[in-house]
Coordinates of C-alpha atoms in Angstrom, one line a residue:
X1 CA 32.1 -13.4 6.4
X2 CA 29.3 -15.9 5.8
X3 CA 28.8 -17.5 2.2
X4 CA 25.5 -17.4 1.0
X5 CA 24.9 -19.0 -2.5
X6 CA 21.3 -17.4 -3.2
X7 CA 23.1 -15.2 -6.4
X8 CA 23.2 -18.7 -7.9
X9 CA 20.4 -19.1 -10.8
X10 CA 19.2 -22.6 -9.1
X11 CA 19.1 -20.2 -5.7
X12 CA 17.3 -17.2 -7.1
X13 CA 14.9 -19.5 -8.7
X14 CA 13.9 -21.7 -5.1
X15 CA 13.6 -18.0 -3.5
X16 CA 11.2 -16.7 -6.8
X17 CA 8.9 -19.6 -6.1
X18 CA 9.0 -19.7 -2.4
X19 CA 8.0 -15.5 -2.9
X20 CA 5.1 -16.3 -5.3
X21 CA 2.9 -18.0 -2.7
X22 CA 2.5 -14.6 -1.4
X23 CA 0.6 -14.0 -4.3
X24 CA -1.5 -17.1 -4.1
X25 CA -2.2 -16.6 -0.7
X26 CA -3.7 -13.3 -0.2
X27 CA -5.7 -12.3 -3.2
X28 CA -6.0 -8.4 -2.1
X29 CA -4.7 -5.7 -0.2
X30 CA -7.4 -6.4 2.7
X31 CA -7.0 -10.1 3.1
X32 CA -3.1 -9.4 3.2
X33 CA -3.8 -6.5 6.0
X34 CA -6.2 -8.9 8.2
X35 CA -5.5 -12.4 7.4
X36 CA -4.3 -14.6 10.0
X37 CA -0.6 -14.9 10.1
X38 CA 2.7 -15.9 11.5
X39 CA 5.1 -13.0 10.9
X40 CA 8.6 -13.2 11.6
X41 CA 10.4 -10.0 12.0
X42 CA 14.1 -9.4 10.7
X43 CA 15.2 -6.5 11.7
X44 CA 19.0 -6.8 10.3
X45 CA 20.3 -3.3 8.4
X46 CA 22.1 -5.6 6.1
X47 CA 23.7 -2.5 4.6
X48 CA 27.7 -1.4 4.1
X49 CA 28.7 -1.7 7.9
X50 CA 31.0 0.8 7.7
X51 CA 28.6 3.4 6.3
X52 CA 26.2 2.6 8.9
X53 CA 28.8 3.3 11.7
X54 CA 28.2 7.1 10.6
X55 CA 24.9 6.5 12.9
X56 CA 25.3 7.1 16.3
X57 CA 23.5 4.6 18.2
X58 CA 22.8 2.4 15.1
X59 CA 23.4 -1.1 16.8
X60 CA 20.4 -0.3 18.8
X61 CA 18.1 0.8 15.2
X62 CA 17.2 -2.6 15.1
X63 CA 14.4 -1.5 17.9
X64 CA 12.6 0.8 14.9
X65 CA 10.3 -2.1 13.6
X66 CA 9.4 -2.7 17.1
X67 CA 5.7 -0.5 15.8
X68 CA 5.2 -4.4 14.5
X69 CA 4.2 -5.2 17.8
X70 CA 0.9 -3.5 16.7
X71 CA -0.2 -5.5 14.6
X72 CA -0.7 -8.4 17.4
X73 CA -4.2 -6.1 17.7
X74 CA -5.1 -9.0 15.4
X75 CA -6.1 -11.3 18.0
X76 CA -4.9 -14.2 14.8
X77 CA -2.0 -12.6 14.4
X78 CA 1.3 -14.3 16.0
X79 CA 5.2 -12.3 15.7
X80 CA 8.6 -13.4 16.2
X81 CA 11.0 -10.8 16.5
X82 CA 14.8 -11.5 16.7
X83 CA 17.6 -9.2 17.5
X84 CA 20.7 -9.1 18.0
X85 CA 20.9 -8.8 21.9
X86 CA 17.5 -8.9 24.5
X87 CA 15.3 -6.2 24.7
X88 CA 14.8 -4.5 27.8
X89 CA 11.7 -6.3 29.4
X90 CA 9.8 -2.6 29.4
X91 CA 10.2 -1.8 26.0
X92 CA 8.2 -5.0 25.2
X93 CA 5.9 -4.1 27.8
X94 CA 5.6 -0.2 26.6
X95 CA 4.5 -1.4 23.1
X96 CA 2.1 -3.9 24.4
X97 CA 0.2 -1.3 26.7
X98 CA -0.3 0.3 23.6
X99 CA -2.8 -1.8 22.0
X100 CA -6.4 -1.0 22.6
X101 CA -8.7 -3.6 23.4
X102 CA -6.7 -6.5 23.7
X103 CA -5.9 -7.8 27.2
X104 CA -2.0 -7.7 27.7
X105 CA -1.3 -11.1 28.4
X106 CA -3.2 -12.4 25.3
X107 CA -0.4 -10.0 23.1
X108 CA 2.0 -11.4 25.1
X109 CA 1.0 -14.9 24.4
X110 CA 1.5 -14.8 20.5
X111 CA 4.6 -12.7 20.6
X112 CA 7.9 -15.0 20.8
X113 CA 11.3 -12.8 21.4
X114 CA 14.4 -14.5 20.3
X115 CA 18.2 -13.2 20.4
X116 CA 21.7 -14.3 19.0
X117 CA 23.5 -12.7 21.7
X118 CA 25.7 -11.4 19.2
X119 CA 27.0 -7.5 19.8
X120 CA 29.1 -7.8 17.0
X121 CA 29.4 -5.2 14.1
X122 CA 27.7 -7.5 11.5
X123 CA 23.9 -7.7 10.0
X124 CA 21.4 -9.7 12.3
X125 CA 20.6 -12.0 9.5
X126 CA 24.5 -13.4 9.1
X127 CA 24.6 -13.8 12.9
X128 CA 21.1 -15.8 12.5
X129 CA 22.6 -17.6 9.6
X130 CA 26.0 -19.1 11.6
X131 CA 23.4 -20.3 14.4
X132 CA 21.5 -23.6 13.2
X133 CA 20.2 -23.8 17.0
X134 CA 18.5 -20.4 16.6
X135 CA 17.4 -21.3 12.9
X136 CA 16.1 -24.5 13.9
X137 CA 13.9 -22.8 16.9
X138 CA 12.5 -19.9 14.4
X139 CA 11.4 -22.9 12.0
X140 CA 9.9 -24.8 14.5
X141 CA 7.8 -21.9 16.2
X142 CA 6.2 -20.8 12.6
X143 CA 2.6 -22.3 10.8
X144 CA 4.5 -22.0 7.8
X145 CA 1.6 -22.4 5.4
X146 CA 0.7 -18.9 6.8
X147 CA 4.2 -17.5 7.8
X148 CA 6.1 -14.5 6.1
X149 CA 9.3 -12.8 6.6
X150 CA 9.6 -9.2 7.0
X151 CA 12.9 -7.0 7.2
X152 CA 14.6 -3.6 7.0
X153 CA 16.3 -4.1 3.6
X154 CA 16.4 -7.1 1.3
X155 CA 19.9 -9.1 0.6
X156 CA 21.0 -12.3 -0.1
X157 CA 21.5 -12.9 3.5
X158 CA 17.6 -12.2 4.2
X159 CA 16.8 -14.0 0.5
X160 CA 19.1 -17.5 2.5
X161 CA 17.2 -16.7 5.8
X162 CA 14.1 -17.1 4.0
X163 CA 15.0 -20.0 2.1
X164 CA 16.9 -21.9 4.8
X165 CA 13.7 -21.4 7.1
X166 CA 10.8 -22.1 4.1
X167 CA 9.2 -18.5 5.0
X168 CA 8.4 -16.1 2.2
X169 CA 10.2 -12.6 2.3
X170 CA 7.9 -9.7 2.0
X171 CA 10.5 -7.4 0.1
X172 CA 11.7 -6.5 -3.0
X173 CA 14.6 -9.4 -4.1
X174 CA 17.5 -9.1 -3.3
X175 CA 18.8 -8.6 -7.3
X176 CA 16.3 -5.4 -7.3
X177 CA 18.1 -3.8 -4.6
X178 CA 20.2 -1.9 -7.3
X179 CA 17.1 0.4 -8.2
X180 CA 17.1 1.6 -4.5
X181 CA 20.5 2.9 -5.2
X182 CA 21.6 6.4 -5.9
X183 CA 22.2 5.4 -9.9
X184 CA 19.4 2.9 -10.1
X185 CA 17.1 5.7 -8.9
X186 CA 18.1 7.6 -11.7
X187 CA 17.2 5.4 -14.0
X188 CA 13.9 4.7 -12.7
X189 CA 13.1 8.0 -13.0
X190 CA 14.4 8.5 -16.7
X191 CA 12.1 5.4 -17.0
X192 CA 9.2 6.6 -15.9
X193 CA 9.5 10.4 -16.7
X194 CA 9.9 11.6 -13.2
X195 CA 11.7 15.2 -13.1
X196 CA 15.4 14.8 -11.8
X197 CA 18.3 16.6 -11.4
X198 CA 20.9 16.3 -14.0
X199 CA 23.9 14.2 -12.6
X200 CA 25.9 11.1 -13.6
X201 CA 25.4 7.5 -13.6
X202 CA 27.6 5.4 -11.2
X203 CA 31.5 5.6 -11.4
X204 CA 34.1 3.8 -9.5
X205 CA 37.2 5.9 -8.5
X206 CA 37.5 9.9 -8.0
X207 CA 38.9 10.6 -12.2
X208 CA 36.3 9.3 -13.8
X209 CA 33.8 11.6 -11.1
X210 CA 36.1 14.8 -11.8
X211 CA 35.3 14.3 -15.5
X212 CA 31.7 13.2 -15.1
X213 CA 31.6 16.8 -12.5
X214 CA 32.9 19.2 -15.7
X215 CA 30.5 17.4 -18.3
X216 CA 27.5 18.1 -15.9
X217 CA 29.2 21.3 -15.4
X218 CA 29.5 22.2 -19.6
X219 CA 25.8 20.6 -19.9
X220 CA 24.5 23.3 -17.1
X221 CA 27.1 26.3 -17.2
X222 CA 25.6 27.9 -14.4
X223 CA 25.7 26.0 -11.4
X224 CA 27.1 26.9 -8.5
X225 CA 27.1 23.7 -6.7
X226 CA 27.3 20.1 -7.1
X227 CA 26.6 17.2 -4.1
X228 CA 28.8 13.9 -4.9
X229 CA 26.7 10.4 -3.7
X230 CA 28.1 7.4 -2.3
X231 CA 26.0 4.7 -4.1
X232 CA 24.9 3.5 -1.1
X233 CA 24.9 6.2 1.6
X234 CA 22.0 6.4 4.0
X235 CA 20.0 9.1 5.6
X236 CA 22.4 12.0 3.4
X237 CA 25.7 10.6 5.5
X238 CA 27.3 9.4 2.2
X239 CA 26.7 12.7 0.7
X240 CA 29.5 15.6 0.1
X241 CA 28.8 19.1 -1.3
X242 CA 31.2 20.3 -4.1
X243 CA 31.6 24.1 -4.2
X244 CA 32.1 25.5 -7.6
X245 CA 32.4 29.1 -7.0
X246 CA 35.5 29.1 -5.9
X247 CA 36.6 28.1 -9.6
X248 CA 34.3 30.0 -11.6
X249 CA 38.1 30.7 -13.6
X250 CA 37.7 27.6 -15.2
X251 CA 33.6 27.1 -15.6
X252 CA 32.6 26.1 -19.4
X253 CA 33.7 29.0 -21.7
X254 CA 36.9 30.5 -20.1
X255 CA 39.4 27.3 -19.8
X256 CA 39.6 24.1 -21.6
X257 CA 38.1 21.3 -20.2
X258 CA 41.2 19.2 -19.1
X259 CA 41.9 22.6 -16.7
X260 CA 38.8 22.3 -15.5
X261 CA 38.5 18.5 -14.6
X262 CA 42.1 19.3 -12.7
X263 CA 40.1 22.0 -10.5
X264 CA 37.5 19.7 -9.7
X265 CA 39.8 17.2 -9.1
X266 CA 41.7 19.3 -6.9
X267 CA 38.4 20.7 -5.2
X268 CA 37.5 16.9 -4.0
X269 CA 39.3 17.5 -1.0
X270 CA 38.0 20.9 -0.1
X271 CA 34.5 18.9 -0.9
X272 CA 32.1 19.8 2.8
X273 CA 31.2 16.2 4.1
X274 CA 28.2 16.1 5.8
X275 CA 29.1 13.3 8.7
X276 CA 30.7 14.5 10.4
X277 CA 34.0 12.5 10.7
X278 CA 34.4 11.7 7.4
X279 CA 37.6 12.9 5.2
X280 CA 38.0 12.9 1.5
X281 CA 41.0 10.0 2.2
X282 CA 38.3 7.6 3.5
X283 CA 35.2 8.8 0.7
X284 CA 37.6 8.0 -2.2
X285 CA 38.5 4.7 -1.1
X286 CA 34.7 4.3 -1.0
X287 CA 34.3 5.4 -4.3
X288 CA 36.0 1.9 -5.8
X289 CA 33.9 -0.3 -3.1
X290 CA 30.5 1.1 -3.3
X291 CA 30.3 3.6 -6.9
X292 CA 29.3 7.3 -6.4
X293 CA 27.6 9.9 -8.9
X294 CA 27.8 13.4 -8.7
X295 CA 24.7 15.4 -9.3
X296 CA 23.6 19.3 -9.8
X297 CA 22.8 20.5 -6.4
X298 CA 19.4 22.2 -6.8
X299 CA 19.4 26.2 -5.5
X300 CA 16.5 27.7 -4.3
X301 CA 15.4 30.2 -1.6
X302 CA 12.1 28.4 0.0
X303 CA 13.4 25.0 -0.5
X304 CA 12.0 21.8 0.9
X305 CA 12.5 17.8 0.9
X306 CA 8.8 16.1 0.4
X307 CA 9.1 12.8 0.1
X308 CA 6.0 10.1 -0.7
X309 CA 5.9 6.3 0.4
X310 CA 3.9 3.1 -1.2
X311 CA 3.6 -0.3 -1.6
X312 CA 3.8 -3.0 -4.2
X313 CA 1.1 -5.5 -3.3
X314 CA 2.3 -9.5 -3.5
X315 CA -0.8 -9.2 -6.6
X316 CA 1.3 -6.7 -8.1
X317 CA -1.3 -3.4 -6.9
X318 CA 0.5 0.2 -6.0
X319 CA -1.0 1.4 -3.1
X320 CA 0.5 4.6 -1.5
X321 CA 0.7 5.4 1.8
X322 CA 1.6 8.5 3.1
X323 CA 3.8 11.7 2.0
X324 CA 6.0 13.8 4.3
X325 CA 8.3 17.0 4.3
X326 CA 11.5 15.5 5.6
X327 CA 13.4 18.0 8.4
X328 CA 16.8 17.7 7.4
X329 CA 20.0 18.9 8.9
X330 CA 24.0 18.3 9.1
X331 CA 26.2 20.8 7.5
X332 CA 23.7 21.4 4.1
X333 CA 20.7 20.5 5.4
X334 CA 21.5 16.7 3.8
X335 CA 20.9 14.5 6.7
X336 CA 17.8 13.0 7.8
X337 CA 16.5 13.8 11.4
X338 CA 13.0 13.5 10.9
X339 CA 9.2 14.2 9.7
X340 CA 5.8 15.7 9.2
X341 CA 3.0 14.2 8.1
X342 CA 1.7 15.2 5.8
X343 CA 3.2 16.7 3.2
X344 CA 2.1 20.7 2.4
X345 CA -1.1 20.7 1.0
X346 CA 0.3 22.8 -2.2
X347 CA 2.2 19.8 -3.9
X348 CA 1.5 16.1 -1.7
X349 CA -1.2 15.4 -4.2
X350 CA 1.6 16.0 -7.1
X351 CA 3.7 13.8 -4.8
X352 CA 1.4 11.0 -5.1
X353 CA 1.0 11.0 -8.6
X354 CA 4.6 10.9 -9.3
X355 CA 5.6 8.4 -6.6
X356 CA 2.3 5.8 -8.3
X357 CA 4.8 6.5 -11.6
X358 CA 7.7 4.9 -9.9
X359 CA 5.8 2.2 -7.9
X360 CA 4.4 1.4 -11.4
X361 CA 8.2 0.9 -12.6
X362 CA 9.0 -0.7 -9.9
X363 CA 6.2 -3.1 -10.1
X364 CA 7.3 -3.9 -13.7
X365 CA 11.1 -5.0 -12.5
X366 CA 9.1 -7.1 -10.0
X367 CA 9.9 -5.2 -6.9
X368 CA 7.8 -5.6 -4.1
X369 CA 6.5 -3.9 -1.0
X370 CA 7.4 -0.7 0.4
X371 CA 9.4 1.9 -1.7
X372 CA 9.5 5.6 -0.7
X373 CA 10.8 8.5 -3.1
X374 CA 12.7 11.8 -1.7
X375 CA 12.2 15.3 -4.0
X376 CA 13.6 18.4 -3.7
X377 CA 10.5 20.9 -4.0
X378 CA 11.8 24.9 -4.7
X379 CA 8.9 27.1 -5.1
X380 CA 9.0 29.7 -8.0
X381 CA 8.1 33.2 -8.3
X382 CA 4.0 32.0 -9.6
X383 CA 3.6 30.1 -6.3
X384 CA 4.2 27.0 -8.1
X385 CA 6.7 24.5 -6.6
X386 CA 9.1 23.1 -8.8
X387 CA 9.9 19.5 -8.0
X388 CA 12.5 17.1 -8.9
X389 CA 12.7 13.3 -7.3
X390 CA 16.5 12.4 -6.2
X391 CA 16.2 9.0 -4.4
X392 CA 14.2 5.5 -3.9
X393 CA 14.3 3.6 -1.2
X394 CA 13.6 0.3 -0.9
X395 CA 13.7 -0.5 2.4
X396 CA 11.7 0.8 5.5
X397 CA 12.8 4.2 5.8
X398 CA 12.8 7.0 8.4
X399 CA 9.1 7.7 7.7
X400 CA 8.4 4.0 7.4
X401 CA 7.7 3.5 11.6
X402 CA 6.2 6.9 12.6
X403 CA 3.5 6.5 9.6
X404 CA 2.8 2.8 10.5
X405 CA 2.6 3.3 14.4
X406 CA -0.3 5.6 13.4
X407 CA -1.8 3.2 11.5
X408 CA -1.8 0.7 13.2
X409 CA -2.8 2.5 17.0
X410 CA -5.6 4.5 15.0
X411 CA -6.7 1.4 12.3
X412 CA -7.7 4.5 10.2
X413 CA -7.6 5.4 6.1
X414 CA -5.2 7.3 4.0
X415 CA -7.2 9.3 1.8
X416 CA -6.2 10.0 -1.7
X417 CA -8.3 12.6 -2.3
X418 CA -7.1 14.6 0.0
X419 CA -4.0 12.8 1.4
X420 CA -4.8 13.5 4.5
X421 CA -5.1 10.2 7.2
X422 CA -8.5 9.9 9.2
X423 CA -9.1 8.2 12.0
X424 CA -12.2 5.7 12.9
X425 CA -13.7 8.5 14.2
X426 CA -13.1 10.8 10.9
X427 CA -10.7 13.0 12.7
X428 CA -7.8 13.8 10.4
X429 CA -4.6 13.4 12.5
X430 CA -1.0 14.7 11.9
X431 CA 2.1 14.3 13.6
X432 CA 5.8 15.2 13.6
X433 CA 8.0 12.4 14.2
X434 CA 12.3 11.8 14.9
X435 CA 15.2 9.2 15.1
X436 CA 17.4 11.8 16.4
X437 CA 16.5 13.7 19.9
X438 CA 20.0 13.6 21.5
X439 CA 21.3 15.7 24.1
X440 CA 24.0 14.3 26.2
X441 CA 22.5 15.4 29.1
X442 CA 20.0 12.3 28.5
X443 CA 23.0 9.9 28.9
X444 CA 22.5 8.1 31.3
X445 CA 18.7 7.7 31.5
X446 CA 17.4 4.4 31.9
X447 CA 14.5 2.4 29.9
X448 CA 12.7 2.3 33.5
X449 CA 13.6 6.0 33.7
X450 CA 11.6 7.2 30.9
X451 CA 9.2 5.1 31.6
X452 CA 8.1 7.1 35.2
X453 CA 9.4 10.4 33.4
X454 CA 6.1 9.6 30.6
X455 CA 3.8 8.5 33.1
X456 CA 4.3 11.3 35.8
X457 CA 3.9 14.0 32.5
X458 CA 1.0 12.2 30.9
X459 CA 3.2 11.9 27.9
X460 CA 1.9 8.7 26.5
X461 CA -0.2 8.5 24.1
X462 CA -3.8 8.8 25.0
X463 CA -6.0 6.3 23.1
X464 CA -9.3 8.1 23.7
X465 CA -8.0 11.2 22.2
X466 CA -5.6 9.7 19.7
X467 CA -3.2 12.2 20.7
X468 CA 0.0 11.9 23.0
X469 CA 3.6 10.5 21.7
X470 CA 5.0 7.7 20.9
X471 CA 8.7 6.6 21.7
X472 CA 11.3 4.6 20.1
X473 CA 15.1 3.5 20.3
X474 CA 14.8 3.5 24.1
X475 CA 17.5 1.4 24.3
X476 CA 19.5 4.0 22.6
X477 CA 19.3 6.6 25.4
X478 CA 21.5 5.7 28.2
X479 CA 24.6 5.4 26.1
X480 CA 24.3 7.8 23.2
X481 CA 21.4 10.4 24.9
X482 CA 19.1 9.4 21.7
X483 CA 15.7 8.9 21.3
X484 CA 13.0 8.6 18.9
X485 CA 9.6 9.5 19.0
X486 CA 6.6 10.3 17.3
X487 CA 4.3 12.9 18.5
X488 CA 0.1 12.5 17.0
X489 CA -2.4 16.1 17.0
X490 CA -5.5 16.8 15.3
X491 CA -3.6 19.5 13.4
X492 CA 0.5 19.9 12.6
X493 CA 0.2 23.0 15.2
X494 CA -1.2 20.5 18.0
X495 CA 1.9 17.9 17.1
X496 CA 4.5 20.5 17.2
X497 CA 3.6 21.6 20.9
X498 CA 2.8 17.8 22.0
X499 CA 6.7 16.9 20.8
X500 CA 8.2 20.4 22.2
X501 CA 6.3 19.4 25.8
X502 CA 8.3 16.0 25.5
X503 CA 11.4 18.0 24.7
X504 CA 10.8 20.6 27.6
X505 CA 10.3 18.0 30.0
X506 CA 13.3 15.7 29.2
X507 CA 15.6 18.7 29.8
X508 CA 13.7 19.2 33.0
X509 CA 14.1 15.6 34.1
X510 CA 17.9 15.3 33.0
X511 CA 19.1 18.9 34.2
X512 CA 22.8 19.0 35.4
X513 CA 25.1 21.9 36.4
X514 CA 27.0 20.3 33.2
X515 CA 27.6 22.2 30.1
X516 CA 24.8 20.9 27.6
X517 CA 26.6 19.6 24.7
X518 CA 24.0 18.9 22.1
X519 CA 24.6 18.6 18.7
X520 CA 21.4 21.0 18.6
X521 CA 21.0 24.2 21.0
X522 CA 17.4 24.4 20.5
X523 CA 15.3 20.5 19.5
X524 CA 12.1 22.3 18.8
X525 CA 11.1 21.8 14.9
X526 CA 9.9 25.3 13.6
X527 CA 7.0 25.4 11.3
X528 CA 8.5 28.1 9.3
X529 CA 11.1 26.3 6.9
X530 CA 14.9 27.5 7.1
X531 CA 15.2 26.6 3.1
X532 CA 18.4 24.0 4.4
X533 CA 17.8 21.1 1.9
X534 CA 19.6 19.8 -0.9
X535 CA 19.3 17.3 -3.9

């Protein structure tokens, strides 16, 4: 493993100063949006490698920032973007086609594609960092008095990229990661009075969580459920649902508490996991390495997972951006699998006001750019939704590319008032967008191969109209049958059937005499909510 020194105070204080000429640079949010710039894109998951192994496909997730291509619409704009291995020559090419109004080659021009060559199961910013050849090419291609850095997640490997290459990282520091955690959520929201569920803050081995369990269980007699959070888990695959009911002998009032931390205890490894290859011998050897909490499980009948994303400007503004109901699945209806945009009129505006509440808190712990927030919204018996926040992220998210890739093919507005997105043309556009279509009957398609496959449907997305769908982790597909997309209407009903076309016609293209094995009998996303979500 690479040493990085950036912890060090004399480290963290070069990287401070080398941040703050973001600030000096762009003076507002406009100027920051439109200026003319060098961007270098990072797209390392710099995260616990053994937790991201829970993704299938993840080597190839590193293709989800690929939407930055867009922003070469700004004929001033040059991008580098490194990965791990080459991109497949059409993937640039499908990305490039995309952009309206600028002749290809002149995209092509200001975009420079670098690789380490590097398959191996470690972040793209230490493989970056072990090759000074690489490094010294990256340096040499930026205008650094108008470069940035911009990445997936912020650590002190990206924070030693940035100060090794003399480029500004436009992310929170890597010292304010912990408040994208499971506990340092929790404390932002006690901060800034954001509703939460009652849980626990962060513990390091499976005693200290069995006791933590029966308090929460003495301070809220009546639950049924409890979900137990690896500190650092991603998209809900750290996440493992304790069952009280089965105990309800000892719950607070009929046994003392020492019988009832040994039946939670006990109950760990009954605990449902929700990836799906995980065991309660490998979570509690976890526990010590990354901290977990436990948490009340919220119950509800019509229960949903909104979720609301902003910005912290480099002049310290909160701008947000978006909200979405998250379409969760797995075992609990914990894991992420996608979106809609936006959020249901009854609560996004609520969802705004609570996420500009956290940004603000953010802001004041000096964290910077994107953040997003996850709730759990239950509606009551009035019609009213109930909603409690359960998670920050600090790093670009599942919602992060989809709402971005709208943005940036549309150059439309997010309106507050209504927080609805308009186009140029005023039209308010929707879409439903996902990181996990996989069938394995899609093994085996090519890049090339999708490519006909869109253009004999008329899949693509049609500029004129501002409608049509747009793909992602290509390179994902003829390994792992996985693919993303994002699929733009002028109304959520319009989205829906644009993405269940897609899905219709990729089973047409890919049908086999083969037993379909999908992890999903039926891909379509229903408008009518199944209530499978969870704190």
């Amino acid at each position: 493993m690479l040493t990085v020194n950036v912890s060090e105070l004399d480290g963290v204080d070069k990287f401070r100063r080398l941040q703050s000429t973001l600030r000096e640079r762009w003076k507002t949010i406009e100027l920051f949006d439109n200026s003319e710039a060098d961007i270098l894109i990072i797209p390392s998951l710099s995260i616990d490698q053994r937790e991201l192994q829970k993704v299938e496909g993840c080597e190839h997730y590193e293709e989800r920032l690929l939407f930055s291509l867009m922003r070469l619409r700004n004929p001033r704009t040059r991008l580098i973007y490194v990965t791990s291995m080459p991109l497949h020559p059409s993937i640039i090419d499908y990305y490039l086609q995309l952009l309206p109004g600028i002749p290809f080659s002149h995209a092509r021009n200001r975009l420079l594609l670098l690789s380490t060559y590097d398959s191996s199961l470690k972040p793209l910013s230490q493989k970056i960092l072990e090759r000074p050849r690489l490094l010294e090419r990256i340096r040499q291609a930026l205008r650094h008095e108008q470069a940035f850095m911009v990445c997936y997640n912020s650590t002190s490997l990206e924070a030693e990229l940035s100060l090794r290459l003399g480029v500004p990282l436009y992310a929170a520091a890597p010292d304010l990661q912990i408040w994208g955690s499971k506990s340092g959520s929790r404390q932002i929201f006690a901060e800034s009075g954001v509703p939460h569920p009652d849980g626990s803050q962060r513990l390091w081995n499976a005693q200290d969580l069995a006791q933590a369990a029966s308090d929460l269980w003495e301070r809220q007699p009546t639950l049924q459920r409890m979900v137990v959070k690896l500190n650092e888990g991603i998209s809900g695959e750290g996440n493992a649902l304790l069952d009280l009911r089965p105990i309800m002998n000892v719950a607070p009032g009929k046994a003392p508490s020492a019988n009832r931390v040994a039946a939670i205890s006990d109950r760990f490894v009954t605990m449902r996991f929700q990836a799906s290859q995980e065991t309660w011998a490998n979570f509690s050897g976890r526990i010590g390495e990354l901290g977990a909490i436990v948490e009340a499980f919220v119950e509800g009948e019509n229960k949903r997972s909104p979720s609301v994303q902003g910005r912290i400007t480099p002049t310290g503004e909160i701008e947000i951006l978006s909200t979405h109901d998250q379409i969760l699945g797995g075992p609990d209806g914990q894991i992420y699998l996608g979106c809609r945009f936006p959020a249901d009129d009854s609560y996004r505006l609520e969802l705004q006001h609570l996420g500009l509440k956290v940004g603000k808190k953010l802001a004041e712990k000096g964290a910077l750019e994107r953040f997003g927030v996850d709730f759990i919204a239950v509606e009551q018996e009035n019609g009213h939704w109930d909603i409690q926040a359960i998670e920050i992220n600090l790093r670009k998210g599942g919602t992060t590319h989809p709402f971005m890739t709208l943005k940036l093919l549309t150059n439309g507005r997010y309106d507050l008032s209504t927080g609805l997105f308009y186009s140029q043309q005023g039209r308010p556009k929707y879409y439903i967008a996902t990181d996990n279509l996989q069938k394995d009957r899609y093994q085996g398609l090519l890049p090339n191969d999708l490519m006909d496959i869109i253009a004999h449907h008329r899949l693509h997305f049609d500029s004129c109209t501002e409608t049509g769908t747009v793909f992602h982790l290509m390179g994902c597909l003829s390994q792992f049958g996985k693919l993303g997309l994002t699929s733009i209407g002028d109304s959520l009903q319009q989205a829906e059937d644009i993405y269940n076309k897609v899905v219709k016609v990729l089973d047409q293209e890919s049908r086999s005499d083969s037993q379909d094995l999908s992890s999903f009998s039926d891909y379509a996303f229903p408008l009518i909510w199944d209530g499978q979500c969870n704190s």
